[in-house]
Amino acid sequence: MRVTDRLSHGLDAPICLTWELTYGCNLACVHCLSSSGKRDPRELTTSELFAVVDELAAMQVFYVNIGGGEPTLRPDFWELLDYCVARKVGVKFSTNGSRITPSIAQRLAATDYVDVQISIDGADAATNDAIRGPGSFDVAVTAMQHLTDAGFENFKVSVVVTRDNVAQLDGFLALTARYGAQLRLTRLRPSGRGADVWDTLHVTADQQQTLYRWLLDHPRVLTGDSFFHLSALGEPLPGLNLCGAGRVVCLIDPIGDVYACPFVLHDQFKAGTVRDAGGFTKVWRESVLFTELREPGSAGACASCGSYDACRGGCMAAKFFTGIPLDGPDPECVHGHGEAALLAAAGSRPASQPGHSHSAAGKGRPVPVSIGRRPA
Amino acid sequence: MTRYALHPQVGLREEKFGALAYHYGNRRLTFLNDDRLVAVIRTVEQYDDIDAALAAVGVVAEQRPAFYRALERLREAEVLICE
């Protein structure tokens, strides 16, 4: 059996998982997949966080991707980092950079077990700040400078690729090179507030072709397997090229609920909670949802397409939040099957769930991109 | 003769397909999809030479070139260190 087949049947422990510590955030990015804004009073306590780390260490999860919200807003964030490192659970955390002071940067540079990922969404302030808010580009670049000054090598700079920044890929590479950092590109999903801007910000078909060739030319650029749907264009992109949801990845949210992946924060994809008896381990190994996801899937509408083996029907979250059936084509299918599916799905997009969409910080703020109808 | 050892910053996790190797320094994940290769990696530093380590897990002479290449790739990926 090929490794990717084994992986699609699931592992006893995730390869990596995303852990969103808080939905509190000092930014209100227009595409935030967790609709972050305010902290939830039900967030896991410090001792509950530590208990999860103990489980991850016992399961030999090598590292966690910590995010949010802005995870450093939790007062116990640095304590949690130390706790993870002491148990050999590596941490990569995503941040907008606002808390990366020179002294924090020095502390972070001192351990191999911690990696930092700074988010930007434009290679210049104007492009970035239209998505992430005024001043956010300068904040991120200042954090990069602090990390570089502290001798932190090869930290990550993460970009959600959009219609407005896809022309700046070389610019992102030049920017990250200046700080000795590594570029990571991910796909815009119609999740959380991303649903509100997806129609106008997701890359066009022509841009997808350019992006695919650029990724093939730059194999060192990280993607978190984000763009495996583009592998249907020909040669597979570097990476596993499979949807890992519930199979090799999952997400723990701020109140301990476990979802199949970071992009499907919806009850339909909730597997359980770390607060129940048996904890995270039981959810990962025994939940009904994850068991189902590990069974062989049907190719559905894509069965007759010669590219199914390459793209496996694309991203579950992208389909779900655009109203396309889960066995239908990806809305950004490179063979154009997404357009018809989107038309057929018109009006059936699931509403975002206010239970995990604490977007109060974004309320009343103008959304700095135009939102209109998708061109016919 | 080349002597190998598991890199001190690498963690190994047994899996049904073999094992996962994660390097905490370069943060790279490597898939090891052969049980004998995993066994060799775990034990190689106990042997004076690589052939003794391969023989101990039942890799016969004609299968060894493929294992030499795999071990060299793992050295390049810093899963193994060369003494």
Short mmCIF file of C-alpha atoms in Angstrom, two decimals:
data_model
loop_
_atom_site.label_atom_id
_atom_site.label_comp_id
_atom_site.label_asym_id
_atom_site.label_seq_id
_atom_site.Cartn_x
_atom_site.Cartn_y
_atom_site.Cartn_z
CA MET A 1 0.00 0.00 0.00
CA ARG A 2 1.32 3.46 -0.87
CA VAL A 3 2.02 5.82 2.02
CA THR A 4 -0.66 8.25 0.84
CA ASP A 5 -3.23 5.42 0.86
CA ARG A 6 -2.18 4.49 4.38
CA LEU A 7 -2.48 8.13 5.43
CA SER A 8 -5.96 8.47 3.96
CA HIS A 9 -7.05 5.63 6.27
CA GLY A 10 -5.87 7.65 9.23
CA LEU A 11 -3.12 7.30 11.82
CA ASP A 12 -3.25 6.55 15.56
CA ALA A 13 -2.15 10.13 16.17
CA PRO A 14 -2.22 13.22 13.96
CA ILE A 15 0.98 14.18 12.13
CA CYS A 16 0.37 17.75 13.10
CA LEU A 17 -2.62 19.56 14.40
CA THR A 18 -3.80 23.11 14.56
CA TRP A 19 -4.68 24.47 17.95
CA GLU A 20 -6.50 27.77 18.07
CA LEU A 21 -5.92 29.02 21.61
CA THR A 22 -8.23 31.99 21.48
CA TYR A 23 -10.47 33.78 19.04
CA GLY A 24 -9.48 37.02 20.67
CA CYS A 25 -7.65 39.18 18.16
CA ASN A 26 -6.34 42.72 17.88
CA LEU A 27 -6.90 42.64 14.12
CA ALA A 28 -10.07 41.89 12.13
CA CYS A 29 -8.84 40.51 8.81
CA VAL A 30 -11.56 40.41 6.19
CA HIS A 31 -10.89 36.74 5.34
CA CYS A 32 -10.41 35.38 8.89
CA LEU A 33 -11.38 31.72 8.72
CA SER A 34 -12.34 31.67 12.40
CA SER A 35 -14.15 35.04 12.33
CA SER A 36 -11.95 36.06 15.23
CA GLY A 37 -12.53 39.08 17.40
CA LYS A 38 -13.46 38.53 21.04
CA ARG A 39 -12.24 35.96 23.55
CA ASP A 40 -14.74 33.30 24.57
CA PRO A 41 -15.30 33.10 28.33
CA ARG A 42 -15.43 29.32 27.99
CA GLU A 43 -11.81 29.06 26.71
CA LEU A 44 -9.77 26.16 28.07
CA THR A 45 -8.06 26.99 31.36
CA THR A 46 -4.29 26.83 31.71
CA SER A 47 -4.47 23.43 33.40
CA GLU A 48 -6.76 22.14 30.64
CA LEU A 49 -4.22 23.34 28.05
CA PHE A 50 -1.46 21.51 29.89
CA ALA A 51 -3.55 18.31 29.98
CA VAL A 52 -3.93 18.48 26.18
CA VAL A 53 -0.15 18.88 25.80
CA ASP A 54 0.37 15.83 28.03
CA GLU A 55 -1.88 13.84 25.69
CA LEU A 56 -0.07 15.09 22.59
CA ALA A 57 3.29 14.13 24.12
CA ALA A 58 1.97 10.64 24.95
CA MET A 59 0.68 10.27 21.37
CA GLN A 60 4.09 11.39 20.04
CA VAL A 61 2.64 14.32 18.14
CA PHE A 62 5.88 15.98 17.04
CA TYR A 63 4.56 19.51 16.84
CA VAL A 64 1.44 21.66 16.98
CA ASN A 65 0.53 24.66 14.90
CA ILE A 66 -0.79 27.17 17.39
CA GLY A 67 -2.99 29.94 16.07
CA GLY A 68 -6.13 31.89 16.83
CA GLY A 69 -7.18 34.66 16.83
CA GLU A 70 -3.92 36.11 18.02
CA PRO A 71 -2.62 33.38 20.35
CA THR A 72 -0.15 35.64 22.15
CA LEU A 73 -3.10 37.59 23.60
CA ARG A 74 -3.61 34.76 26.09
CA PRO A 75 -1.71 35.76 29.23
CA ASP A 76 -0.54 32.15 29.72
CA PHE A 77 0.75 31.82 26.13
CA TRP A 78 4.46 31.94 26.99
CA GLU A 79 3.94 29.54 29.89
CA LEU A 80 2.21 27.11 27.52
CA LEU A 81 5.11 27.40 25.09
CA ASP A 82 7.56 26.43 27.84
CA TYR A 83 5.32 23.54 28.86
CA CYS A 84 5.25 22.18 25.28
CA VAL A 85 9.01 22.50 24.84
CA ALA A 86 9.68 20.71 28.14
CA ARG A 87 7.60 17.77 26.84
CA LYS A 88 9.23 17.75 23.40
CA VAL A 89 6.09 18.86 21.66
CA GLY A 90 7.38 21.34 19.09
CA VAL A 91 5.40 24.50 18.49
CA LYS A 92 4.94 26.62 15.44
CA PHE A 93 2.74 29.56 16.26
CA SER A 94 1.06 32.00 13.90
CA THR A 95 1.03 35.63 14.86
CA ASN A 96 0.37 39.04 13.40
CA GLY A 97 3.64 40.07 15.05
CA SER A 98 2.22 42.65 17.43
CA ARG A 99 3.68 40.97 20.53
CA ILE A 100 7.08 40.05 19.09
CA THR A 101 9.23 42.55 20.99
CA PRO A 102 13.04 42.41 20.81
CA SER A 103 13.21 40.54 24.13
CA ILE A 104 10.51 38.03 23.12
CA ALA A 105 12.36 37.50 19.82
CA GLN A 106 15.54 36.66 21.73
CA ARG A 107 13.68 34.20 23.92
CA LEU A 108 12.15 32.52 20.85
CA ALA A 109 15.48 32.31 19.06
CA ALA A 110 16.97 30.40 21.99
CA THR A 111 15.08 27.13 21.40
CA ASP A 112 14.91 24.77 18.42
CA TYR A 113 11.48 23.60 19.48
CA VAL A 114 9.68 26.83 18.66
CA ASP A 115 9.03 28.18 15.19
CA VAL A 116 7.28 31.45 14.44
CA GLN A 117 5.01 32.24 11.54
CA ILE A 118 4.22 35.86 10.77
CA SER A 119 1.11 36.48 8.68
CA ILE A 120 0.98 39.05 5.91
CA ASP A 121 -1.35 39.26 2.92
CA GLY A 122 0.41 41.76 0.70
CA ALA A 123 4.02 42.39 -0.26
CA ASP A 124 3.43 46.11 0.38
CA ALA A 125 1.48 47.99 3.03
CA ALA A 126 -1.36 49.04 0.73
CA THR A 127 -2.17 45.51 -0.45
CA ASN A 128 -1.68 43.96 2.99
CA ASP A 129 -3.56 46.57 4.99
CA ALA A 130 -6.63 46.32 2.71
CA ILE A 131 -7.04 42.78 4.06
CA ARG A 132 -5.53 42.94 7.55
CA GLY A 133 -6.21 46.52 8.60
CA PRO A 134 -4.29 49.83 8.77
CA GLY A 135 -0.77 49.58 10.15
CA SER A 136 -0.68 45.78 10.16
CA PHE A 137 2.03 45.52 7.51
CA ASP A 138 4.43 47.71 9.48
CA VAL A 139 3.72 45.70 12.63
CA ALA A 140 4.50 42.42 10.83
CA VAL A 141 7.69 43.70 9.23
CA THR A 142 8.88 45.13 12.55
CA ALA A 143 8.38 41.69 14.13
CA MET A 144 10.41 40.12 11.29
CA GLN A 145 13.20 42.60 11.96
CA HIS A 146 13.17 41.77 15.68
CA LEU A 147 13.40 38.03 14.91
CA THR A 148 16.27 38.58 12.47
CA ASP A 149 18.10 40.85 14.93
CA ALA A 150 17.76 38.11 17.57
CA GLY A 151 19.35 35.58 15.21
CA PHE A 152 16.15 33.60 14.60
CA GLU A 153 16.81 31.86 11.30
CA ASN A 154 14.28 30.46 8.89
CA PHE A 155 11.10 31.61 10.58
CA LYS A 156 8.00 31.46 8.40
CA VAL A 157 6.06 34.19 6.65
CA SER A 158 2.58 33.04 5.73
CA VAL A 159 0.42 34.52 3.00
CA VAL A 160 -3.13 33.71 1.97
CA VAL A 161 -3.06 33.94 -1.82
CA THR A 162 -5.77 36.23 -3.20
CA ARG A 163 -6.72 37.80 -6.49
CA ASP A 164 -5.07 41.02 -5.31
CA ASN A 165 -1.72 39.63 -4.12
CA VAL A 166 -1.09 36.71 -6.51
CA ALA A 167 0.91 39.05 -8.77
CA GLN A 168 3.29 39.71 -5.85
CA LEU A 169 4.66 36.18 -5.38
CA ASP A 170 8.20 37.23 -6.35
CA GLY A 171 7.82 40.23 -4.08
CA PHE A 172 6.89 37.99 -1.13
CA LEU A 173 9.91 35.83 -1.86
CA ALA A 174 12.22 38.86 -1.94
CA LEU A 175 10.73 40.19 1.30
CA THR A 176 11.16 36.90 3.16
CA ALA A 177 14.69 36.47 1.79
CA ARG A 178 15.63 39.84 3.31
CA TYR A 179 14.88 38.41 6.75
CA GLY A 180 16.28 34.92 6.14
CA ALA A 181 12.73 33.61 6.46
CA GLN A 182 10.84 30.96 4.54
CA LEU A 183 7.72 31.79 2.54
CA ARG A 184 4.50 29.84 3.05
CA LEU A 185 1.52 30.28 0.77
CA THR A 186 -1.97 29.01 1.53
CA ARG A 187 -5.27 28.93 -0.21
CA LEU A 188 -8.12 31.36 0.51
CA ARG A 189 -11.03 29.34 1.85
CA PRO A 190 -14.65 30.50 2.02
CA SER A 191 -14.59 29.80 5.78
CA GLY A 192 -15.54 32.18 8.58
CA ARG A 193 -15.40 35.79 7.31
CA GLY A 194 -13.67 34.33 4.26
CA ALA A 195 -17.16 33.38 3.05
CA ASP A 196 -18.02 37.09 2.76
CA VAL A 197 -15.08 37.94 0.52
CA TRP A 198 -14.38 34.67 -1.29
CA ASP A 199 -16.33 35.56 -4.44
CA THR A 200 -14.26 38.68 -5.03
CA LEU A 201 -10.89 37.59 -3.61
CA HIS A 202 -10.36 33.98 -4.69
CA VAL A 203 -7.86 33.65 -7.53
CA THR A 204 -9.12 33.48 -11.10
CA ALA A 205 -8.65 30.45 -13.36
CA ASP A 206 -5.80 32.20 -15.21
CA GLN A 207 -4.15 33.15 -11.92
CA GLN A 208 -4.38 29.52 -10.77
CA GLN A 209 -2.36 28.45 -13.81
CA THR A 210 0.31 31.04 -13.02
CA LEU A 211 0.34 30.07 -9.34
CA TYR A 212 0.71 26.36 -10.20
CA ARG A 213 3.72 26.97 -12.45
CA TRP A 214 5.25 29.33 -9.88
CA LEU A 215 4.89 26.70 -7.14
CA LEU A 216 6.53 24.07 -9.36
CA ASP A 217 9.41 26.49 -9.99
CA HIS A 218 9.78 27.21 -6.25
CA PRO A 219 9.63 23.83 -4.47
CA ARG A 220 11.09 25.27 -1.26
CA VAL A 221 8.06 27.48 -0.75
CA LEU A 222 5.81 25.85 1.85
CA THR A 223 2.11 25.36 1.17
CA GLY A 224 0.80 23.07 3.92
CA ASP A 225 -0.54 20.97 1.02
CA SER A 226 -2.98 23.82 0.46
CA PHE A 227 -3.08 23.70 -3.32
CA PHE A 228 -3.39 19.99 -4.05
CA HIS A 229 -6.40 20.74 -6.29
CA LEU A 230 -3.90 22.37 -8.69
CA SER A 231 -2.09 19.06 -9.17
CA ALA A 232 -4.85 18.23 -11.68
CA LEU A 233 -3.02 20.63 -14.04
CA GLY A 234 -0.23 18.07 -14.56
CA GLU A 235 2.84 17.24 -12.54
CA PRO A 236 1.90 16.96 -8.84
CA LEU A 237 2.99 19.77 -6.54
CA PRO A 238 5.49 18.94 -3.77
CA GLY A 239 3.72 17.48 -0.73
CA LEU A 240 1.32 14.67 0.09
CA ASN A 241 -1.43 15.97 -2.19
CA LEU A 242 -4.29 14.66 -0.13
CA CYS A 243 -6.98 16.09 2.12
CA GLY A 244 -5.73 15.25 5.61
CA ALA A 245 -8.92 16.26 7.44
CA GLY A 246 -9.53 13.86 10.33
CA ARG A 247 -6.93 11.52 8.82
CA VAL A 248 -3.58 13.16 9.53
CA VAL A 249 -4.64 16.64 10.71
CA CYS A 250 -7.38 18.20 12.81
CA LEU A 251 -8.14 21.33 14.78
CA ILE A 252 -8.72 22.01 18.48
CA ASP A 253 -10.63 25.26 19.02
CA PRO A 254 -10.37 27.63 22.02
CA ILE A 255 -13.09 25.85 24.02
CA GLY A 256 -11.63 22.39 23.31
CA ASP A 257 -13.95 21.34 20.49
CA VAL A 258 -12.21 19.16 17.89
CA TYR A 259 -12.88 19.71 14.19
CA ALA A 260 -11.70 17.79 11.12
CA CYS A 261 -9.52 20.67 9.88
CA PRO A 262 -8.93 24.38 10.50
CA PHE A 263 -11.21 25.37 7.62
CA VAL A 264 -14.43 23.60 8.63
CA LEU A 265 -15.53 25.31 11.84
CA HIS A 266 -19.11 24.07 11.56
CA ASP A 267 -21.13 21.62 13.66
CA GLN A 268 -21.20 19.14 10.78
CA PHE A 269 -17.42 18.70 11.10
CA LYS A 270 -17.16 18.68 14.89
CA ALA A 271 -15.86 15.33 16.13
CA GLY A 272 -16.05 15.92 19.90
CA THR A 273 -14.37 17.84 22.69
CA VAL A 274 -11.17 17.37 24.67
CA ARG A 275 -13.24 18.10 27.79
CA ASP A 276 -15.08 14.75 27.60
CA ALA A 277 -13.76 11.60 29.28
CA GLY A 278 -11.01 10.10 27.16
CA GLY A 279 -9.90 13.55 26.08
CA PHE A 280 -8.40 14.37 22.70
CA THR A 281 -7.04 10.84 22.26
CA LYS A 282 -10.51 9.30 22.30
CA VAL A 283 -11.90 11.90 19.90
CA TRP A 284 -9.02 11.31 17.47
CA ARG A 285 -9.19 7.52 17.60
CA GLU A 286 -12.89 6.79 18.09
CA SER A 287 -15.13 9.67 16.99
CA VAL A 288 -17.83 8.78 14.48
CA LEU A 289 -16.89 11.67 12.20
CA PHE A 290 -13.19 10.82 11.98
CA THR A 291 -13.99 7.12 11.48
CA GLU A 292 -16.22 8.07 8.54
CA LEU A 293 -13.61 10.39 7.03
CA ARG A 294 -11.07 7.53 7.08
CA GLU A 295 -13.29 5.26 5.00
CA PRO A 296 -12.71 5.23 1.24
CA GLY A 297 -14.57 8.18 -0.25
CA SER A 298 -16.72 8.21 -3.34
CA ALA A 299 -15.47 10.16 -6.35
CA GLY A 300 -19.09 11.22 -6.92
CA ALA A 301 -19.48 13.79 -9.67
CA CYS A 302 -15.74 13.58 -10.37
CA ALA A 303 -15.68 9.81 -11.05
CA SER A 304 -15.48 10.19 -14.83
CA CYS A 305 -12.75 12.86 -14.70
CA GLY A 306 -9.26 11.68 -15.61
CA SER A 307 -7.72 14.00 -13.01
CA TYR A 308 -9.50 12.56 -9.96
CA ASP A 309 -6.41 10.61 -8.89
CA ALA A 310 -4.45 13.87 -8.92
CA CYS A 311 -6.84 16.20 -7.07
CA ARG A 312 -9.11 13.73 -5.21
CA GLY A 313 -12.01 16.14 -5.76
CA GLY A 314 -10.28 19.02 -4.00
CA CYS A 315 -10.98 20.71 -0.67
CA MET A 316 -13.90 19.60 1.51
CA ALA A 317 -14.16 22.99 3.22
CA ALA A 318 -14.16 24.93 -0.06
CA LYS A 319 -17.03 22.76 -1.28
CA PHE A 320 -19.02 22.84 1.94
CA PHE A 321 -18.99 26.60 2.42
CA THR A 322 -19.88 27.30 -1.21
CA GLY A 323 -22.85 24.92 -0.97
CA ILE A 324 -21.36 22.30 -3.31
CA PRO A 325 -22.01 18.65 -2.29
CA LEU A 326 -18.96 17.03 -0.69
CA ASP A 327 -18.72 14.53 -3.55
CA GLY A 328 -18.96 17.34 -6.11
CA PRO A 329 -16.09 19.22 -7.74
CA ASP A 330 -13.95 21.80 -5.96
CA PRO A 331 -15.33 25.31 -6.61
CA GLU A 332 -11.90 26.17 -8.05
CA CYS A 333 -11.61 22.95 -10.12
CA VAL A 334 -8.89 23.60 -12.71
CA HIS A 335 -10.98 21.94 -15.41
CA GLY A 336 -13.78 24.45 -14.86
CA HIS A 337 -16.28 22.03 -13.31
CA GLY A 338 -16.59 24.33 -10.30
CA GLU A 339 -18.53 27.07 -12.12
CA ALA A 340 -21.52 24.87 -12.95
CA ALA A 341 -21.46 23.38 -9.46
CA LEU A 342 -21.46 26.88 -7.94
CA LEU A 343 -24.44 27.89 -10.08
CA ALA A 344 -26.30 24.74 -9.08
CA ALA A 345 -25.48 25.47 -5.43
CA ALA A 346 -26.66 29.09 -5.58
CA GLY A 347 -28.61 29.92 -2.43
CA SER A 348 -27.55 26.80 -0.55
CA ARG A 349 -24.44 28.11 1.18
CA PRO A 350 -24.46 27.24 4.89
CA ALA A 351 -24.74 30.19 7.25
CA SER A 352 -21.71 30.84 9.40
CA GLN A 353 -22.32 29.74 12.97
CA PRO A 354 -22.30 32.55 15.50
CA GLY A 355 -21.28 30.04 18.22
CA HIS A 356 -17.72 30.18 16.98
CA SER A 357 -17.78 33.43 15.10
CA HIS A 358 -17.04 36.00 17.75
CA SER A 359 -16.54 38.78 15.30
CA ALA A 360 -17.55 41.71 17.47
CA ALA A 361 -14.23 43.47 16.91
CA GLY A 362 -15.00 43.57 13.23
CA LYS A 363 -18.52 44.86 13.64
CA GLY A 364 -19.23 48.35 12.44
CA ARG A 365 -15.94 48.53 10.61
CA PRO A 366 -16.05 49.09 6.91
CA VAL A 367 -14.85 46.06 5.00
CA PRO A 368 -12.05 47.46 2.85
CA VAL A 369 -12.80 45.43 -0.25
CA SER A 370 -15.75 45.67 -2.56
CA ILE A 371 -18.23 42.87 -2.29
CA GLY A 372 -20.36 42.28 -5.32
CA ARG A 373 -21.83 39.60 -7.47
CA ARG A 374 -19.52 37.11 -9.05
CA PRO A 375 -19.13 38.03 -12.72
CA ALA A 376 -21.19 35.71 -14.91
CA MET B 1 33.48 2.04 6.30
CA THR B 2 30.77 4.61 6.88
CA ARG B 3 29.18 4.59 10.32
CA TYR B 4 25.73 6.04 10.78
CA ALA B 5 23.71 7.08 13.82
CA LEU B 6 20.26 8.55 14.34
CA HIS B 7 20.50 12.34 14.53
CA PRO B 8 20.02 13.38 18.18
CA GLN B 9 17.36 15.92 17.21
CA VAL B 10 15.21 13.38 15.36
CA GLY B 11 12.10 11.77 16.85
CA LEU B 12 10.80 8.49 15.43
CA ARG B 13 7.16 7.42 15.61
CA GLU B 14 6.13 3.89 14.64
CA GLU B 15 3.32 3.68 12.08
CA LYS B 16 1.59 0.85 10.24
CA PHE B 17 3.47 1.81 7.06
CA GLY B 18 6.84 2.06 8.85
CA ALA B 19 7.61 5.22 10.76
CA LEU B 20 7.61 8.99 10.74
CA ALA B 21 10.85 10.80 11.45
CA TYR B 22 10.70 14.42 12.56
CA HIS B 23 13.74 16.66 12.86
CA TYR B 24 13.18 19.25 15.59
CA GLY B 25 16.01 21.41 14.24
CA ASN B 26 15.19 21.73 10.53
CA ARG B 27 11.51 20.88 11.23
CA ARG B 28 11.33 18.45 8.36
CA LEU B 29 9.14 15.35 8.39
CA THR B 30 10.33 12.21 6.62
CA PHE B 31 8.24 9.15 5.79
CA LEU B 32 9.95 5.79 6.27
CA ASN B 33 7.86 3.19 4.52
CA ASP B 34 9.86 0.04 5.16
CA ASP B 35 9.92 -1.76 8.50
CA ARG B 36 13.45 -3.07 7.97
CA LEU B 37 14.74 0.42 7.17
CA VAL B 38 13.17 1.64 10.43
CA ALA B 39 14.80 -1.22 12.34
CA VAL B 40 18.18 -0.40 10.78
CA ILE B 41 17.87 3.28 11.70
CA ARG B 42 17.06 2.40 15.29
CA THR B 43 19.99 0.00 15.67
CA VAL B 44 22.63 1.20 13.22
CA GLU B 45 24.82 2.95 15.78
CA GLN B 46 25.35 -0.34 17.63
CA TYR B 47 27.22 -1.81 14.67
CA ASP B 48 30.72 -1.22 13.41
CA ASP B 49 29.62 -1.20 9.82
CA ILE B 50 26.43 -0.78 7.88
CA ASP B 51 26.46 -4.31 6.43
CA ALA B 52 26.36 -5.80 9.92
CA ALA B 53 23.33 -3.64 10.76
CA LEU B 54 21.58 -4.66 7.52
CA ALA B 55 22.40 -8.34 8.02
CA ALA B 56 20.96 -8.19 11.55
CA VAL B 57 17.52 -7.27 10.20
CA GLY B 58 17.68 -9.82 7.38
CA VAL B 59 18.61 -7.65 4.39
CA VAL B 60 20.51 -9.97 2.05
CA ALA B 61 23.41 -8.84 -0.16
CA GLU B 62 21.43 -8.32 -3.38
CA GLN B 63 18.91 -6.04 -1.58
CA ARG B 64 21.59 -3.86 -0.02
CA PRO B 65 22.26 -1.30 -2.79
CA ALA B 66 18.70 0.04 -2.39
CA PHE B 67 19.26 0.32 1.38
CA TYR B 68 22.62 2.08 0.89
CA ARG B 69 20.84 4.66 -1.26
CA ALA B 70 18.01 5.07 1.25
CA LEU B 71 20.48 5.57 4.11
CA GLU B 72 22.41 8.14 2.08
CA ARG B 73 19.17 10.05 1.38
CA LEU B 74 18.40 9.97 5.10
CA ARG B 75 21.84 11.37 5.83
CA GLU B 76 21.17 14.21 3.39
CA ALA B 77 17.85 14.86 5.14
CA GLU B 78 19.75 14.92 8.48
CA VAL B 79 17.71 12.00 9.84
CA LEU B 80 21.03 10.18 10.18
CA ILE B 81 24.44 11.54 11.00
CA CYS B 82 27.61 10.12 9.59
CA GLU B 83 30.52 9.47 11.91
#
